[in-house]
Amino acid sequence: MSPETCAVCGGTVPFDSTVHLLVHTHDEAGALDYYVCESCYDEDLAPLVA
C-alpha cells in the first residue's frame, strides 16, 4: 500500500501506521476526511475523544 501524509505533523507514514479520522461538521464543510499517524493521534487527538 502507498504511504499517507499525516494531516497533523505532515510526516509520511506507511498506511498501516495511520488512523483514519472522519469528522462530521455542522456547516457547509460537511465531512472532513484525514489520515493521521499513530503518534499524533495518541498525543493530540485521542485525549479529545476519551
PDB file of C-alpha atoms in Angstrom:
ATOM      1  CA  MET A   1       0.000   0.000   0.000  1.00  0.00           C
ATOM      2  CA  SER A   2       1.129   3.529  -0.617  1.00  0.00           C
ATOM      3  CA  PRO A   3       2.221   5.789   2.230  1.00  0.00           C
ATOM      4  CA  GLU A   4      -0.041   8.506   3.630  1.00  0.00           C
ATOM      5  CA  THR A   5       0.759  12.029   4.766  1.00  0.00           C
ATOM      6  CA  CYS A   6      -0.200  12.809   8.354  1.00  0.00           C
ATOM      7  CA  ALA A   7      -2.670  15.699   8.497  1.00  0.00           C
ATOM      8  CA  VAL A   8      -1.189  16.876  11.807  1.00  0.00           C
ATOM      9  CA  CYS A   9       2.616  16.699  11.515  1.00  0.00           C
ATOM     10  CA  GLY A  10       2.958  16.351   7.729  1.00  0.00           C
ATOM     11  CA  GLY A  11       5.114  13.245   8.021  1.00  0.00           C
ATOM     12  CA  THR A  12       4.894  10.417   5.513  1.00  0.00           C
ATOM     13  CA  VAL A  13       3.990   7.114   7.168  1.00  0.00           C
ATOM     14  CA  PRO A  14       3.017   3.620   5.974  1.00  0.00           C
ATOM     15  CA  PHE A  15      -0.724   3.199   5.569  1.00  0.00           C
ATOM     16  CA  ASP A  16      -0.857   0.500   8.245  1.00  0.00           C
ATOM     17  CA  SER A  17       0.571   3.023  10.753  1.00  0.00           C
ATOM     18  CA  THR A  18      -2.215   5.556  10.308  1.00  0.00           C
ATOM     19  CA  VAL A  19      -5.532   6.316  11.953  1.00  0.00           C
ATOM     20  CA  HIS A  20      -8.449   7.296   9.728  1.00  0.00           C
ATOM     21  CA  LEU A  21     -10.039  10.462  11.080  1.00  0.00           C
ATOM     22  CA  LEU A  22     -13.512  11.400   9.832  1.00  0.00           C
ATOM     23  CA  VAL A  23     -15.132  14.485  11.349  1.00  0.00           C
ATOM     24  CA  HIS A  24     -18.724  15.395  10.592  1.00  0.00           C
ATOM     25  CA  THR A  25     -19.261  19.139  10.857  1.00  0.00           C
ATOM     26  CA  HIS A  26     -22.469  21.098  11.234  1.00  0.00           C
ATOM     27  CA  ASP A  27     -21.719  23.529   8.423  1.00  0.00           C
ATOM     28  CA  GLU A  28     -21.035  23.679   4.698  1.00  0.00           C
ATOM     29  CA  ALA A  29     -17.713  21.858   5.119  1.00  0.00           C
ATOM     30  CA  GLY A  30     -19.629  18.616   5.618  1.00  0.00           C
ATOM     31  CA  ALA A  31     -17.328  15.721   6.491  1.00  0.00           C
ATOM     32  CA  LEU A  32     -13.577  16.184   6.859  1.00  0.00           C
ATOM     33  CA  ASP A  33     -11.587  13.084   5.920  1.00  0.00           C
ATOM     34  CA  TYR A  34      -7.949  12.734   7.058  1.00  0.00           C
ATOM     35  CA  TYR A  35      -5.264  10.223   7.909  1.00  0.00           C
ATOM     36  CA  VAL A  36      -3.008  10.875  10.889  1.00  0.00           C
ATOM     37  CA  CYS A  37      -0.005   8.953  12.165  1.00  0.00           C
ATOM     38  CA  GLU A  38      -0.498   6.879  15.291  1.00  0.00           C
ATOM     39  CA  SER A  39       1.774   9.083  17.418  1.00  0.00           C
ATOM     40  CA  CYS A  40      -0.114  12.285  16.510  1.00  0.00           C
ATOM     41  CA  TYR A  41      -3.386  10.510  17.199  1.00  0.00           C
ATOM     42  CA  ASP A  42      -2.184   9.253  20.586  1.00  0.00           C
ATOM     43  CA  GLU A  43      -0.712  12.611  21.634  1.00  0.00           C
ATOM     44  CA  ASP A  44      -3.122  15.147  20.127  1.00  0.00           C
ATOM     45  CA  LEU A  45      -6.442  13.584  19.217  1.00  0.00           C
ATOM     46  CA  ALA A  46      -7.155  10.613  21.498  1.00  0.00           C
ATOM     47  CA  PRO A  47      -7.480  12.879  24.588  1.00  0.00           C
ATOM     48  CA  LEU A  48     -10.232  14.834  22.802  1.00  0.00           C
ATOM     49  CA  VAL A  49     -12.436  11.774  22.398  1.00  0.00           C
ATOM     50  CA  ALA A  50     -11.555   9.895  25.595  1.00  0.00           C
TER      51      ALA A  50
END
